[in-house]
Amino acid sequence: ALTYLNNQADVAFTCICGDLTENGTTDELAQYQAVVDACSADTPVYAMAGNHERYSTLSSGYLHRYTGQPLYYSFTHGNDVFIMCGCHAWENDGIFTEESLQWLHETLEANRNKRCFVFEHIFPWGDSGNPGELYPFDIFSGTKGSTFQALLRHYKNTVLFHGHSH
């Protein structure tokens, strides 16, 4: 897919909504980086952590080493803002930190008159974040999950992308 997108003249960049690896190991992240380098040499790839990257005990610094980006970041293209909200931890109400939600609020507020594409790994409504109740917790239960949902409802200029459902 990256090779195909890299060879399209009208593709400016690619965004990946997490699950770059199976288990979040440094070997797997190195493989991810090698694939991106080989298959998308001319087209930037913006990626973020999903739950698979959070299965391990690797710090967010390792993600930065292999993706070139922090856990939470944004970039612009034309008049549009692309907001990448990586998965902080894989536990009940642990996807976000209070600091990351404050950052998201400030980013959305600063760009309230622009179209904002929000990339987050797990769909925040319904059961697609926990299909068939595979996980022993409700990923979006709790204050932080509710805050994220409220931000998306409040800022009508947002378009949500998620990747957990593969």
PDB file of C-alpha atoms in Angstrom:
ATOM      1  CA  ALA A   1       0.000   0.000   0.000  1.00  0.00           C
ATOM      2  CA  LEU A   2       2.807   2.430   0.851  1.00  0.00           C
ATOM      3  CA  THR A   3       4.541   1.735  -2.471  1.00  0.00           C
ATOM      4  CA  TYR A   4       1.295   2.353  -4.341  1.00  0.00           C
ATOM      5  CA  LEU A   5       0.635   5.617  -2.485  1.00  0.00           C
ATOM      6  CA  ASN A   6       4.258   6.698  -2.904  1.00  0.00           C
ATOM      7  CA  ASN A   7       3.925   6.286  -6.682  1.00  0.00           C
ATOM      8  CA  GLN A   8       0.788   8.453  -6.966  1.00  0.00           C
ATOM      9  CA  ALA A   9       1.610  12.017  -7.976  1.00  0.00           C
ATOM     10  CA  ASP A  10      -1.411  13.456  -6.167  1.00  0.00           C
ATOM     11  CA  VAL A  11      -0.717  11.815  -2.763  1.00  0.00           C
ATOM     12  CA  ALA A  12       0.971  14.353  -0.485  1.00  0.00           C
ATOM     13  CA  PHE A  13       1.366  12.075   2.570  1.00  0.00           C
ATOM     14  CA  THR A  14       0.021   8.971   4.297  1.00  0.00           C
ATOM     15  CA  CYS A  15      -1.457   8.763   7.811  1.00  0.00           C
ATOM     16  CA  ILE A  16      -1.469   5.529   9.803  1.00  0.00           C
ATOM     17  CA  CYS A  17      -3.835   5.216  12.785  1.00  0.00           C
ATOM     18  CA  GLY A  18      -1.732   2.882  14.914  1.00  0.00           C
ATOM     19  CA  ASP A  19      -0.960  -0.808  15.151  1.00  0.00           C
ATOM     20  CA  LEU A  20       2.345  -0.383  13.384  1.00  0.00           C
ATOM     21  CA  THR A  21       3.523  -3.612  15.036  1.00  0.00           C
ATOM     22  CA  GLU A  22       2.131  -6.784  16.542  1.00  0.00           C
ATOM     23  CA  ASN A  23       3.671  -6.507  20.024  1.00  0.00           C
ATOM     24  CA  GLY A  24       5.407  -3.127  20.167  1.00  0.00           C
ATOM     25  CA  THR A  25       8.969  -4.482  20.321  1.00  0.00           C
ATOM     26  CA  THR A  26      12.019  -2.569  19.132  1.00  0.00           C
ATOM     27  CA  ASP A  27      12.623  -5.244  16.466  1.00  0.00           C
ATOM     28  CA  GLU A  28       9.106  -4.766  15.116  1.00  0.00           C
ATOM     29  CA  LEU A  29       9.435  -0.970  15.183  1.00  0.00           C
ATOM     30  CA  ALA A  30      12.727  -1.270  13.294  1.00  0.00           C
ATOM     31  CA  GLN A  31      10.929  -3.439  10.710  1.00  0.00           C
ATOM     32  CA  TYR A  32       8.189  -0.817  10.461  1.00  0.00           C
ATOM     33  CA  GLN A  33      10.787   1.903   9.881  1.00  0.00           C
ATOM     34  CA  ALA A  34      12.567  -0.190   7.230  1.00  0.00           C
ATOM     35  CA  VAL A  35       9.290  -0.743   5.346  1.00  0.00           C
ATOM     36  CA  VAL A  36       8.458   2.963   5.423  1.00  0.00           C
ATOM     37  CA  ASP A  37      11.972   3.890   4.267  1.00  0.00           C
ATOM     38  CA  ALA A  38      11.866   1.356   1.417  1.00  0.00           C
ATOM     39  CA  CYS A  39       8.265   1.819   0.285  1.00  0.00           C
ATOM     40  CA  SER A  40       7.547   5.490   0.894  1.00  0.00           C
ATOM     41  CA  ALA A  41      10.803   7.268   0.170  1.00  0.00           C
ATOM     42  CA  ASP A  42       9.123  10.218  -1.561  1.00  0.00           C
ATOM     43  CA  THR A  43       5.884  10.484   0.424  1.00  0.00           C
ATOM     44  CA  PRO A  44       5.919  11.388   4.131  1.00  0.00           C
ATOM     45  CA  VAL A  45       4.259   8.936   6.503  1.00  0.00           C
ATOM     46  CA  TYR A  46       2.634  10.269   9.678  1.00  0.00           C
ATOM     47  CA  ALA A  47       1.965   7.493  12.165  1.00  0.00           C
ATOM     48  CA  MET A  48       0.844   7.124  15.735  1.00  0.00           C
ATOM     49  CA  ALA A  49       0.693   4.466  18.431  1.00  0.00           C
ATOM     50  CA  GLY A  50      -2.192   2.043  18.646  1.00  0.00           C
ATOM     51  CA  ASN A  51      -2.884  -0.541  21.307  1.00  0.00           C
ATOM     52  CA  HIS A  52      -0.335  -2.971  19.812  1.00  0.00           C
ATOM     53  CA  GLU A  53       2.465  -0.484  20.421  1.00  0.00           C
ATOM     54  CA  ARG A  54       1.272  -0.124  24.017  1.00  0.00           C
ATOM     55  CA  TYR A  55       1.333  -3.883  24.757  1.00  0.00           C
ATOM     56  CA  SER A  56       5.017  -3.623  25.537  1.00  0.00           C
ATOM     57  CA  THR A  57       6.755  -1.577  28.194  1.00  0.00           C
ATOM     58  CA  LEU A  58       8.524   0.584  25.619  1.00  0.00           C
ATOM     59  CA  SER A  59       8.408   4.274  26.335  1.00  0.00           C
ATOM     60  CA  SER A  60       6.979   6.820  23.932  1.00  0.00           C
ATOM     61  CA  GLY A  61      10.561   7.795  23.155  1.00  0.00           C
ATOM     62  CA  TYR A  62      10.974   4.563  21.227  1.00  0.00           C
ATOM     63  CA  LEU A  63       8.029   5.453  19.044  1.00  0.00           C
ATOM     64  CA  HIS A  64       9.639   8.806  18.309  1.00  0.00           C
ATOM     65  CA  ARG A  65      12.883   7.057  17.393  1.00  0.00           C
ATOM     66  CA  TYR A  66      11.176   4.874  14.776  1.00  0.00           C
ATOM     67  CA  THR A  67       8.394   7.147  13.532  1.00  0.00           C
ATOM     68  CA  GLY A  68      10.061  10.543  13.889  1.00  0.00           C
ATOM     69  CA  GLN A  69       7.052  11.881  15.802  1.00  0.00           C
ATOM     70  CA  PRO A  70       5.974  12.208  19.448  1.00  0.00           C
ATOM     71  CA  LEU A  71       2.919  10.444  20.852  1.00  0.00           C
ATOM     72  CA  TYR A  72       0.658  13.463  20.173  1.00  0.00           C
ATOM     73  CA  TYR A  73       1.309  15.948  17.394  1.00  0.00           C
ATOM     74  CA  SER A  74      -0.303  17.928  14.627  1.00  0.00           C
ATOM     75  CA  PHE A  75       0.695  19.242  11.239  1.00  0.00           C
ATOM     76  CA  THR A  76      -0.936  21.341   8.555  1.00  0.00           C
ATOM     77  CA  HIS A  77      -1.428  20.790   4.873  1.00  0.00           C
ATOM     78  CA  GLY A  78      -2.920  23.716   3.023  1.00  0.00           C
ATOM     79  CA  ASN A  79      -5.605  25.116   5.294  1.00  0.00           C
ATOM     80  CA  ASP A  80      -6.295  21.768   6.976  1.00  0.00           C
ATOM     81  CA  VAL A  81      -4.960  20.559  10.321  1.00  0.00           C
ATOM     82  CA  PHE A  82      -4.114  16.915  10.940  1.00  0.00           C
ATOM     83  CA  ILE A  83      -4.141  15.918  14.607  1.00  0.00           C
ATOM     84  CA  MET A  84      -2.541  12.632  15.642  1.00  0.00           C
ATOM     85  CA  CYS A  85      -3.609  11.324  19.070  1.00  0.00           C
ATOM     86  CA  GLY A  86      -1.532   8.246  19.827  1.00  0.00           C
ATOM     87  CA  CYS A  87      -2.584   5.641  22.361  1.00  0.00           C
ATOM     88  CA  HIS A  88      -0.932   6.450  25.710  1.00  0.00           C
ATOM     89  CA  ALA A  89      -1.668   3.175  27.518  1.00  0.00           C
ATOM     90  CA  TRP A  90      -3.766   0.099  26.973  1.00  0.00           C
ATOM     91  CA  GLU A  91      -5.953   0.112  30.047  1.00  0.00           C
ATOM     92  CA  ASN A  92      -9.317   1.389  31.248  1.00  0.00           C
ATOM     93  CA  ASP A  93      -9.439   5.176  30.676  1.00  0.00           C
ATOM     94  CA  GLY A  94      -5.716   5.146  29.864  1.00  0.00           C
ATOM     95  CA  ILE A  95      -5.669   6.001  26.183  1.00  0.00           C
ATOM     96  CA  PHE A  96      -5.292   9.684  27.001  1.00  0.00           C
ATOM     97  CA  THR A  97      -3.554  11.649  29.703  1.00  0.00           C
ATOM     98  CA  GLU A  98      -4.937  14.854  31.136  1.00  0.00           C
ATOM     99  CA  GLU A  99      -2.028  16.676  29.473  1.00  0.00           C
ATOM    100  CA  SER A 100      -2.797  15.171  26.075  1.00  0.00           C
ATOM    101  CA  LEU A 101      -6.462  16.120  26.354  1.00  0.00           C
ATOM    102  CA  GLN A 102      -5.483  19.674  27.295  1.00  0.00           C
ATOM    103  CA  TRP A 103      -3.168  19.732  24.259  1.00  0.00           C
ATOM    104  CA  LEU A 104      -6.010  18.453  22.058  1.00  0.00           C
ATOM    105  CA  HIS A 105      -8.391  21.093  23.411  1.00  0.00           C
ATOM    106  CA  GLU A 106      -5.857  23.869  22.796  1.00  0.00           C
ATOM    107  CA  THR A 107      -5.099  22.574  19.292  1.00  0.00           C
ATOM    108  CA  LEU A 108      -8.777  22.376  18.363  1.00  0.00           C
ATOM    109  CA  GLU A 109      -9.495  25.784  19.862  1.00  0.00           C
ATOM    110  CA  ALA A 110      -6.593  27.396  17.994  1.00  0.00           C
ATOM    111  CA  ASN A 111      -7.888  25.877  14.751  1.00  0.00           C
ATOM    112  CA  ARG A 112     -11.632  26.243  15.260  1.00  0.00           C
ATOM    113  CA  ASN A 113     -12.012  27.964  11.867  1.00  0.00           C
ATOM    114  CA  LYS A 114     -10.156  25.254   9.952  1.00  0.00           C
ATOM    115  CA  ARG A 115     -11.051  21.718   9.026  1.00  0.00           C
ATOM    116  CA  CYS A 116      -9.392  19.401  11.550  1.00  0.00           C
ATOM    117  CA  PHE A 117      -8.788  15.740  10.798  1.00  0.00           C
ATOM    118  CA  VAL A 118      -8.425  13.910  14.109  1.00  0.00           C
ATOM    119  CA  PHE A 119      -6.643  10.559  14.012  1.00  0.00           C
ATOM    120  CA  GLU A 120      -7.159   8.333  17.029  1.00  0.00           C
ATOM    121  CA  HIS A 121      -6.755   4.597  17.204  1.00  0.00           C
ATOM    122  CA  ILE A 122      -9.988   3.393  18.808  1.00  0.00           C
ATOM    123  CA  PHE A 123     -13.471   4.430  17.712  1.00  0.00           C
ATOM    124  CA  PRO A 124     -14.920   6.242  20.732  1.00  0.00           C
ATOM    125  CA  TRP A 125     -18.591   5.316  20.280  1.00  0.00           C
ATOM    126  CA  GLY A 126     -20.365   1.993  20.070  1.00  0.00           C
ATOM    127  CA  ASP A 127     -18.642  -1.329  20.480  1.00  0.00           C
ATOM    128  CA  SER A 128     -16.084  -1.224  17.660  1.00  0.00           C
ATOM    129  CA  GLY A 129     -13.400  -0.367  20.221  1.00  0.00           C
ATOM    130  CA  ASN A 130     -14.235  -3.598  22.035  1.00  0.00           C
ATOM    131  CA  PRO A 131     -15.933  -5.902  19.529  1.00  0.00           C
ATOM    132  CA  GLY A 132     -17.476  -8.939  21.126  1.00  0.00           C
ATOM    133  CA  GLU A 133     -16.314  -7.583  24.497  1.00  0.00           C
ATOM    134  CA  LEU A 134     -12.845  -9.075  23.979  1.00  0.00           C
ATOM    135  CA  TYR A 135     -11.231  -6.734  26.489  1.00  0.00           C
ATOM    136  CA  PRO A 136     -11.896  -6.851  30.227  1.00  0.00           C
ATOM    137  CA  PHE A 137     -12.624  -3.103  30.361  1.00  0.00           C
ATOM    138  CA  ASP A 138     -14.564  -0.436  28.523  1.00  0.00           C
ATOM    139  CA  ILE A 139     -11.824   1.497  26.769  1.00  0.00           C
ATOM    140  CA  PHE A 140     -13.718   4.799  26.731  1.00  0.00           C
ATOM    141  CA  SER A 141     -15.320   4.611  30.143  1.00  0.00           C
ATOM    142  CA  GLY A 142     -14.109   7.146  32.637  1.00  0.00           C
ATOM    143  CA  THR A 143     -13.395  10.830  32.641  1.00  0.00           C
ATOM    144  CA  LYS A 144     -10.681  10.954  29.971  1.00  0.00           C
ATOM    145  CA  GLY A 145     -12.656   8.989  27.399  1.00  0.00           C
ATOM    146  CA  SER A 146     -15.722  11.140  28.063  1.00  0.00           C
ATOM    147  CA  THR A 147     -13.627  14.295  27.712  1.00  0.00           C
ATOM    148  CA  PHE A 148     -12.320  13.158  24.315  1.00  0.00           C
ATOM    149  CA  GLN A 149     -15.872  12.432  23.146  1.00  0.00           C
ATOM    150  CA  ALA A 150     -17.062  15.831  24.394  1.00  0.00           C
ATOM    151  CA  LEU A 151     -14.282  17.619  22.522  1.00  0.00           C
ATOM    152  CA  LEU A 152     -15.237  15.922  19.261  1.00  0.00           C
ATOM    153  CA  ARG A 153     -18.901  16.793  19.792  1.00  0.00           C
ATOM    154  CA  HIS A 154     -18.083  20.410  20.655  1.00  0.00           C
ATOM    155  CA  TYR A 155     -15.796  21.136  17.714  1.00  0.00           C
ATOM    156  CA  LYS A 156     -17.984  20.640  14.653  1.00  0.00           C
ATOM    157  CA  ASN A 157     -15.024  21.240  12.332  1.00  0.00           C
ATOM    158  CA  THR A 158     -13.531  17.816  13.096  1.00  0.00           C
ATOM    159  CA  VAL A 159     -13.447  14.670  10.983  1.00  0.00           C
ATOM    160  CA  LEU A 160     -12.499  11.511  12.916  1.00  0.00           C
ATOM    161  CA  PHE A 161     -10.332   8.696  11.588  1.00  0.00           C
ATOM    162  CA  HIS A 162      -9.630   5.553  13.588  1.00  0.00           C
ATOM    163  CA  GLY A 163      -7.737   2.329  12.930  1.00  0.00           C
ATOM    164  CA  HIS A 164      -8.493  -0.201  15.658  1.00  0.00           C
ATOM    165  CA  SER A 165     -11.148  -1.989  13.624  1.00  0.00           C
ATOM    166  CA  HIS A 166      -8.496  -2.693  10.944  1.00  0.00           C
TER     167      HIS A 166
END
